[in-house]
Amino acid sequence: MLTKKRGYAAGDGRAGTPARRAGKKLMAAGRTLAAAESCTGGLAAQLITAVPGSSAYFLGGIVAYSGTAKNRLLGVKTATIAKHGSVSAQCAREMALGARNILKSDYSFSITGVAGPGGGTRHKPVGLVYFCLAAGKKAIGYKRMFSGGRGRVRTLAANFILERLAKVIE
């Protein structure tokens, strides 16, 4: 599924996409990237790998949908999930750091949220997504609320983190 946004079709790997911009910067800097995804189910990794030559900088991605998978695959502490939940800034941070440590990348990102249509609560409504970008000793968290259906929330979330990534790459 392609979604038109800002003059490009998300998912096509063309020059104007956030994935292409981030990839060019990673390539120029000689840096590598790892991904940890939950609610996007690997969509951000799909956008990255749609760009020809992405194997030069993209080491891989881990899709960890359940709390158990986040713990076992990414090292998210069970105490973090118990106290803050799988959809939280704390979980997003541990996911990003886990992906970076496991895949030994320079940069990593994570996405965790409620894509809908169900699963939302008063405190964590459908459309709420937490992100984290990790590089070196820095871990930058983001929280966004997206509107629309499940597909739109997932597409916007994947492109949001790739846009942020392109802005922070040195």
Coordinates of N, CA and C in Angstrom, one line a residue:
M1 N 0.8 -1.2 0.0 CA 0.0 0.0 0.0 C 0.9 1.2 0.0
L2 N 0.6 2.1 -0.9 CA 1.4 3.4 -1.0 C 0.5 4.5 -0.5
T3 N 1.0 5.4 0.3 CA 0.3 6.5 0.8 C 1.0 7.8 0.3
K4 N 0.2 8.7 -0.3 CA 0.8 9.9 -0.8 C 0.9 10.9 0.4
K5 N 2.1 11.5 0.5 CA 2.3 12.5 1.6 C 3.5 13.3 1.2
R6 N 3.3 14.6 1.2 CA 4.3 15.6 0.9 C 5.0 15.4 -0.4
G7 N 4.2 15.0 -1.4 CA 4.8 14.9 -2.8 C 5.5 13.6 -3.1
Y8 N 5.5 12.7 -2.2 CA 6.1 11.4 -2.5 C 5.1 10.3 -2.1
A9 N 5.3 9.1 -2.6 CA 4.5 8.0 -2.2 C 5.4 7.2 -1.2
A10 N 4.9 7.1 0.1 CA 5.6 6.4 1.1 C 5.8 4.9 0.7
G11 N 7.0 4.5 0.7 CA 7.2 3.1 0.4 C 7.8 2.8 -1.0
D12 N 8.0 3.9 -1.8 CA 8.5 3.7 -3.1 C 10.0 3.9 -3.3
G13 N 10.7 4.3 -2.2 CA 12.2 4.5 -2.2 C 12.7 5.6 -3.1
R14 N 11.8 6.5 -3.6 CA 12.2 7.6 -4.4 C 12.9 8.7 -3.7
A15 N 13.5 9.6 -4.4 CA 14.4 10.6 -3.9 C 13.9 11.4 -2.7
G16 N 12.6 11.7 -2.7 CA 12.0 12.7 -1.7 C 11.6 12.0 -0.4
T17 N 11.7 10.7 -0.3 CA 11.2 10.0 0.9 C 12.2 10.2 2.1
P18 N 11.6 10.2 3.3 CA 12.4 10.2 4.5 C 13.5 9.1 4.5
A19 N 13.1 7.9 4.0 CA 14.0 6.8 4.0 C 15.2 7.0 3.1
R20 N 15.0 7.6 2.0 CA 16.1 8.0 1.1 C 17.0 9.0 1.6
R21 N 16.4 10.1 2.2 CA 17.2 11.2 2.8 C 18.1 10.6 4.0
A22 N 17.5 9.8 4.9 CA 18.2 9.3 6.0 C 19.3 8.3 5.4
G23 N 19.0 7.5 4.4 CA 20.0 6.6 3.9 C 21.2 7.3 3.3
K24 N 20.9 8.4 2.5 CA 22.0 9.2 1.9 C 22.9 9.7 3.0
K25 N 22.3 10.2 4.1 CA 23.2 10.8 5.2 C 24.0 9.7 5.9
L26 N 23.3 8.5 6.1 CA 24.0 7.4 6.8 C 25.2 6.9 5.9
M27 N 24.9 6.8 4.6 CA 26.0 6.4 3.7 C 27.1 7.4 3.7
A28 N 26.8 8.7 3.6 CA 27.9 9.7 3.5 C 28.7 9.7 4.8
A29 N 28.0 9.5 6.0 CA 28.7 9.5 7.2 C 29.4 8.1 7.6
G30 N 29.2 7.1 6.7 CA 29.7 5.8 7.0 C 29.2 5.2 8.3
R31 N 27.9 5.4 8.5 CA 27.3 4.9 9.8 C 26.3 3.8 9.5
T32 N 25.9 3.1 10.5 CA 25.0 2.0 10.3 C 23.7 2.2 11.2
L33 N 22.7 1.4 10.8 CA 21.4 1.6 11.5 C 20.7 0.3 11.8
A34 N 20.0 0.3 12.9 CA 19.2 -0.9 13.3 C 17.8 -0.4 13.7
A35 N 16.8 -1.2 13.6 CA 15.4 -0.8 13.9 C 14.8 -1.8 14.9
A36 N 13.9 -1.2 15.8 CA 13.1 -2.1 16.7 C 11.7 -1.5 16.5
E37 N 10.8 -2.4 16.0 CA 9.4 -2.0 15.7 C 8.4 -2.8 16.4
S38 N 7.3 -2.2 16.8 CA 6.2 -2.9 17.4 C 5.0 -2.6 16.5
C39 N 4.3 -1.5 16.7 CA 3.0 -1.3 16.1 C 3.1 -1.1 14.6
T40 N 4.3 -0.8 14.1 CA 4.5 -0.6 12.6 C 4.8 -2.0 12.0
G41 N 5.1 -3.0 12.7 CA 5.3 -4.3 12.2 C 6.3 -4.5 11.1
G42 N 7.4 -3.7 11.2 CA 8.4 -3.8 10.2 C 8.3 -2.8 9.0
L43 N 7.3 -2.0 9.0 CA 7.0 -1.0 7.9 C 8.2 -0.1 7.7
A44 N 8.8 0.4 8.8 CA 9.9 1.4 8.7 C 11.1 0.6 8.0
A45 N 11.3 -0.6 8.4 CA 12.4 -1.4 7.8 C 12.1 -1.6 6.3
Q46 N 10.8 -1.8 6.0 CA 10.4 -2.0 4.6 C 10.7 -0.7 3.8
L47 N 10.4 0.4 4.4 CA 10.7 1.7 3.7 C 12.2 1.9 3.5
I48 N 13.0 1.5 4.5 CA 14.4 1.6 4.4 C 15.0 0.7 3.3
T49 N 14.5 -0.5 3.2 CA 15.1 -1.5 2.3 C 14.5 -1.3 0.9
A50 N 13.5 -0.4 0.7 CA 13.0 -0.1 -0.6 C 14.0 0.8 -1.4
V51 N 15.0 1.4 -0.6 CA 16.0 2.2 -1.2 C 17.1 1.4 -1.7
P52 N 17.5 1.5 -3.0 CA 18.6 0.7 -3.5 C 19.9 1.1 -2.8
G53 N 20.7 0.1 -2.4 CA 21.9 0.3 -1.7 C 21.8 0.4 -0.2
S54 N 20.6 0.2 0.3 CA 20.4 0.3 1.8 C 21.2 -0.8 2.6
S55 N 21.6 -1.9 1.9 CA 22.4 -2.9 2.6 C 23.7 -2.4 3.1
A56 N 24.1 -1.2 2.6 CA 25.4 -0.6 3.0 C 25.3 0.0 4.4
Y57 N 24.1 0.3 4.8 CA 24.0 1.0 6.1 C 23.0 0.3 7.0
F58 N 22.0 -0.4 6.5 CA 20.9 -1.0 7.3 C 21.3 -2.4 7.7
L59 N 21.6 -2.6 9.0 CA 22.0 -3.9 9.5 C 20.8 -4.9 9.7
G60 N 19.6 -4.3 10.1 CA 18.5 -5.2 10.3 C 17.5 -4.6 11.2
G61 N 16.4 -5.2 11.4 CA 15.3 -4.8 12.2 C 14.7 -5.9 13.0
I62 N 14.2 -5.6 14.2 CA 13.5 -6.6 15.0 C 12.1 -6.1 15.2
V63 N 11.2 -7.0 14.9 CA 9.7 -6.7 15.1 C 9.4 -7.5 16.4
A64 N 9.1 -6.7 17.4 CA 8.7 -7.3 18.7 C 7.4 -6.8 19.1
Y65 N 6.3 -7.5 18.9 CA 5.0 -7.1 19.1 C 4.5 -7.2 20.5
S66 N 4.8 -8.3 21.1 CA 4.3 -8.5 22.5 C 5.3 -8.1 23.5
G67 N 4.9 -7.9 24.7 CA 5.8 -7.6 25.8 C 6.9 -8.7 26.0
T68 N 6.5 -9.9 25.9 CA 7.4 -11.0 26.0 C 8.5 -10.9 24.9
A69 N 8.1 -10.7 23.7 CA 9.0 -10.5 22.6 C 10.0 -9.3 22.8
K70 N 9.4 -8.2 23.3 CA 10.2 -7.1 23.6 C 11.3 -7.4 24.6
N71 N 10.9 -8.2 25.6 CA 11.9 -8.6 26.6 C 12.9 -9.6 26.1
R72 N 12.4 -10.7 25.4 CA 13.4 -11.7 25.0 C 14.2 -11.3 23.8
L73 N 13.7 -10.5 22.9 CA 14.4 -10.2 21.7 C 15.3 -8.9 21.8
L74 N 14.7 -7.9 22.6 CA 15.4 -6.6 22.7 C 15.9 -6.3 24.1
G75 N 15.6 -7.1 25.0 CA 16.1 -6.9 26.4 C 15.4 -5.9 27.2
V76 N 14.2 -5.6 26.8 CA 13.3 -4.6 27.5 C 13.0 -5.3 28.9
K77 N 13.3 -4.6 30.0 CA 13.1 -5.2 31.3 C 11.6 -5.5 31.6
T78 N 11.3 -6.6 32.2 CA 10.0 -6.9 32.5 C 9.4 -5.9 33.5
A79 N 10.3 -5.3 34.4 CA 9.8 -4.3 35.3 C 9.4 -3.0 34.6
T80 N 10.1 -2.7 33.5 CA 9.7 -1.5 32.7 C 8.3 -1.7 32.1
I81 N 8.1 -2.9 31.5 CA 6.8 -3.2 30.9 C 5.7 -3.2 32.0
A82 N 6.0 -3.8 33.2 CA 5.0 -3.9 34.3 C 4.6 -2.5 34.8
K83 N 5.6 -1.7 34.9 CA 5.4 -0.4 35.5 C 4.8 0.7 34.5
H84 N 5.4 0.7 33.3 CA 5.0 1.7 32.3 C 4.2 1.2 31.1
G85 N 4.2 -0.1 30.9 CA 3.5 -0.7 29.7 C 4.4 -0.8 28.5
S86 N 4.0 -1.5 27.5 CA 4.7 -1.7 26.3 C 4.6 -0.4 25.4
V87 N 3.6 0.3 25.6 CA 3.4 1.6 24.9 C 3.8 2.7 25.9
S88 N 5.1 3.1 25.9 CA 5.6 4.1 26.8 C 7.0 4.6 26.3
A89 N 7.3 5.7 26.8 CA 8.6 6.3 26.5 C 9.8 5.4 27.0
Q90 N 9.6 4.8 28.2 CA 10.6 4.0 28.8 C 10.8 2.7 27.9
C91 N 9.7 2.1 27.5 CA 9.8 0.9 26.7 C 10.5 1.3 25.3
A92 N 10.1 2.4 24.7 CA 10.7 2.8 23.4 C 12.2 3.0 23.6
R93 N 12.6 3.6 24.7 CA 14.1 3.8 24.9 C 14.8 2.5 25.0
E94 N 14.3 1.5 25.8 CA 14.9 0.2 26.0 C 14.9 -0.6 24.7
M95 N 13.9 -0.4 23.9 CA 13.8 -1.1 22.6 C 14.9 -0.6 21.7
A96 N 15.1 0.7 21.6 CA 16.1 1.3 20.7 C 17.5 0.9 21.1
L97 N 17.8 1.0 22.4 CA 19.1 0.6 23.0 C 19.3 -0.9 22.8
G98 N 18.3 -1.7 22.9 CA 18.5 -3.1 22.7 C 18.8 -3.4 21.3
A99 N 18.1 -2.8 20.3 CA 18.4 -3.1 18.9 C 19.8 -2.6 18.6
R100 N 20.2 -1.5 19.1 CA 21.6 -1.0 18.8 C 22.7 -1.9 19.4
N101 N 22.4 -2.4 20.6 CA 23.4 -3.3 21.2 C 23.5 -4.7 20.6
I102 N 22.3 -5.2 20.2 CA 22.3 -6.5 19.6 C 22.9 -6.5 18.2
L103 N 22.5 -5.5 17.4 CA 23.0 -5.4 16.0 C 24.3 -4.6 15.8
K104 N 24.8 -4.1 16.9 CA 26.1 -3.3 16.9 C 26.1 -2.2 15.9
S105 N 25.0 -1.4 15.9 CA 24.9 -0.3 14.9 C 25.3 1.0 15.6
D106 N 25.5 2.0 14.7 CA 25.8 3.3 15.2 C 24.6 4.1 15.6
Y107 N 23.5 3.9 14.9 CA 22.2 4.5 15.2 C 21.1 3.4 15.3
S108 N 20.1 3.7 16.1 CA 19.0 2.8 16.1 C 17.7 3.6 16.4
F109 N 16.6 3.0 16.1 CA 15.3 3.7 16.4 C 14.3 2.6 16.8
S110 N 13.3 3.1 17.6 CA 12.3 2.2 18.0 C 10.9 2.9 17.8
I111 N 9.9 2.1 17.6 CA 8.5 2.6 17.4 C 7.6 1.6 18.2
T112 N 6.8 2.2 19.1 CA 5.8 1.4 19.9 C 4.6 2.2 20.1
G113 N 3.4 1.7 19.8 CA 2.2 2.5 20.0 C 1.0 1.7 19.8
V114 N -0.1 2.4 19.7 CA -1.5 1.8 19.5 C -2.0 2.2 18.1
A115 N -1.9 1.3 17.2 CA -2.3 1.7 15.8 C -3.8 1.6 15.6
G116 N -4.5 0.8 16.4 CA -5.9 0.7 16.3 C -6.3 -0.5 15.3
P117 N -7.6 -0.6 15.1 CA -8.7 0.3 15.6 C -9.0 0.0 17.1
G118 N -8.7 -1.1 17.6 CA -8.9 -1.4 19.0 C -7.7 -1.3 19.8
G119 N -7.7 -1.6 21.1 CA -6.6 -1.6 22.0 C -6.3 -0.3 22.7
G120 N -6.9 0.8 22.3 CA -6.7 2.0 23.0 C -7.4 2.1 24.3
T121 N -6.9 3.0 25.2 CA -7.5 3.3 26.5 C -7.6 4.8 26.6
R122 N -8.2 5.2 27.7 CA -8.3 6.7 28.0 C -6.9 7.3 28.1
H123 N -6.0 6.6 28.7 CA -4.6 7.1 28.9 C -3.7 6.8 27.7
K124 N -4.0 5.8 27.0 CA -3.2 5.4 25.8 C -4.2 5.2 24.6
P125 N -4.6 6.2 24.0 CA -5.6 6.1 23.0 C -5.0 5.6 21.6
V126 N -5.9 5.1 20.8 CA -5.5 4.8 19.4 C -4.8 6.0 18.8
G127 N -3.7 5.7 18.2 CA -3.0 6.8 17.5 C -1.8 7.3 18.3
L128 N -1.7 6.9 19.6 CA -0.5 7.3 20.4 C 0.7 6.4 20.1
V129 N 1.8 7.1 19.8 CA 3.0 6.3 19.4 C 4.2 7.0 20.1
Y130 N 5.1 6.1 20.7 CA 6.3 6.6 21.3 C 7.5 6.1 20.4
F131 N 8.5 6.9 20.3 CA 9.7 6.7 19.5 C 10.9 6.9 20.3
C132 N 12.0 6.3 19.8 CA 13.3 6.7 20.4 C 14.4 6.5 19.3
L133 N 15.3 7.5 19.3 CA 16.5 7.4 18.4 C 17.7 7.3 19.3
A134 N 18.5 6.4 19.1 CA 19.7 6.2 19.9 C 21.0 6.3 19.0
A135 N 21.9 7.1 19.5 CA 23.3 7.2 18.9 C 24.3 7.6 20.0
G136 N 25.3 6.8 20.0 CA 26.4 7.1 21.0 C 25.7 7.0 22.4
K137 N 25.9 8.0 23.2 CA 25.4 8.0 24.6 C 24.0 8.7 24.6
K138 N 23.5 9.2 23.5 CA 22.2 9.9 23.4 C 21.1 9.0 23.0
A139 N 20.0 9.2 23.7 CA 18.7 8.5 23.3 C 17.7 9.6 23.4
I140 N 17.1 9.9 22.2 CA 16.1 11.0 22.1 C 14.7 10.4 21.9
G141 N 13.8 10.7 22.8 CA 12.5 10.2 22.8 C 11.5 11.2 22.1
Y142 N 10.5 10.7 21.5 CA 9.4 11.4 20.9 C 8.1 10.8 21.2
K143 N 7.1 11.6 21.3 CA 5.7 11.1 21.5 C 4.8 11.8 20.6
R144 N 4.0 11.1 19.8 CA 3.1 11.7 18.8 C 1.8 11.1 18.9
M145 N 0.8 11.8 18.5 CA -0.6 11.4 18.4 C -1.0 11.5 17.0
F146 N -1.3 10.4 16.3 CA -1.7 10.4 14.9 C -3.2 10.1 14.8
S147 N -3.9 10.7 13.8 CA -5.3 10.4 13.6 C -5.4 9.5 12.4
G148 N -6.6 8.9 12.3 CA -6.9 8.1 11.1 C -6.9 6.6 11.4
G149 N -7.1 5.8 10.4 CA -7.1 4.4 10.6 C -5.8 3.7 10.8
R150 N -5.8 2.4 11.0 CA -4.6 1.7 11.4 C -3.5 1.9 10.4
G151 N -3.8 1.7 9.1 CA -2.8 1.9 8.1 C -2.2 3.3 8.1
R152 N -3.0 4.3 8.2 CA -2.5 5.7 8.3 C -1.6 5.9 9.5
V153 N -2.0 5.4 10.6 CA -1.2 5.6 11.8 C 0.2 4.9 11.6
R154 N 0.2 3.7 11.1 CA 1.5 3.0 10.9 C 2.4 3.7 9.9
T155 N 1.8 4.2 8.8 CA 2.6 4.9 7.8 C 3.1 6.2 8.3
L156 N 2.3 6.9 9.0 CA 2.8 8.2 9.5 C 3.9 8.0 10.6
A157 N 3.7 6.9 11.4 CA 4.7 6.6 12.4 C 6.0 6.3 11.8
A158 N 6.0 5.4 10.8 CA 7.2 4.9 10.2 C 8.0 6.1 9.5
N159 N 7.2 7.0 8.8 CA 7.8 8.1 8.1 C 8.3 9.2 9.1
F160 N 7.6 9.3 10.3 CA 8.0 10.3 11.3 C 9.4 10.0 11.8
I161 N 9.6 8.7 12.2 CA 10.9 8.4 12.8 C 12.0 8.5 11.7
L162 N 11.8 8.2 10.5 CA 12.8 8.3 9.4 C 13.1 9.8 9.2
E163 N 12.1 10.6 9.2 CA 12.3 12.1 9.1 C 13.2 12.6 10.3
R164 N 12.9 12.1 11.5 CA 13.7 12.5 12.6 C 15.2 12.0 12.5
L165 N 15.3 10.8 12.0 CA 16.6 10.2 11.8 C 17.4 11.0 10.9
A166 N 16.8 11.4 9.8 CA 17.6 12.2 8.8 C 18.0 13.5 9.4
K167 N 17.3 14.1 10.3 CA 17.7 15.4 10.9 C 18.8 15.2 11.9
V168 N 18.9 14.1 12.6 CA 19.9 13.9 13.7 C 21.2 13.3 13.2
I169 N 21.3 12.7 12.0 CA 22.5 12.1 11.6 C 23.6 13.2 11.4
E170 N 24.8 12.9 12.0 CA 25.9 13.9 11.9 C 26.6 13.7 10.6

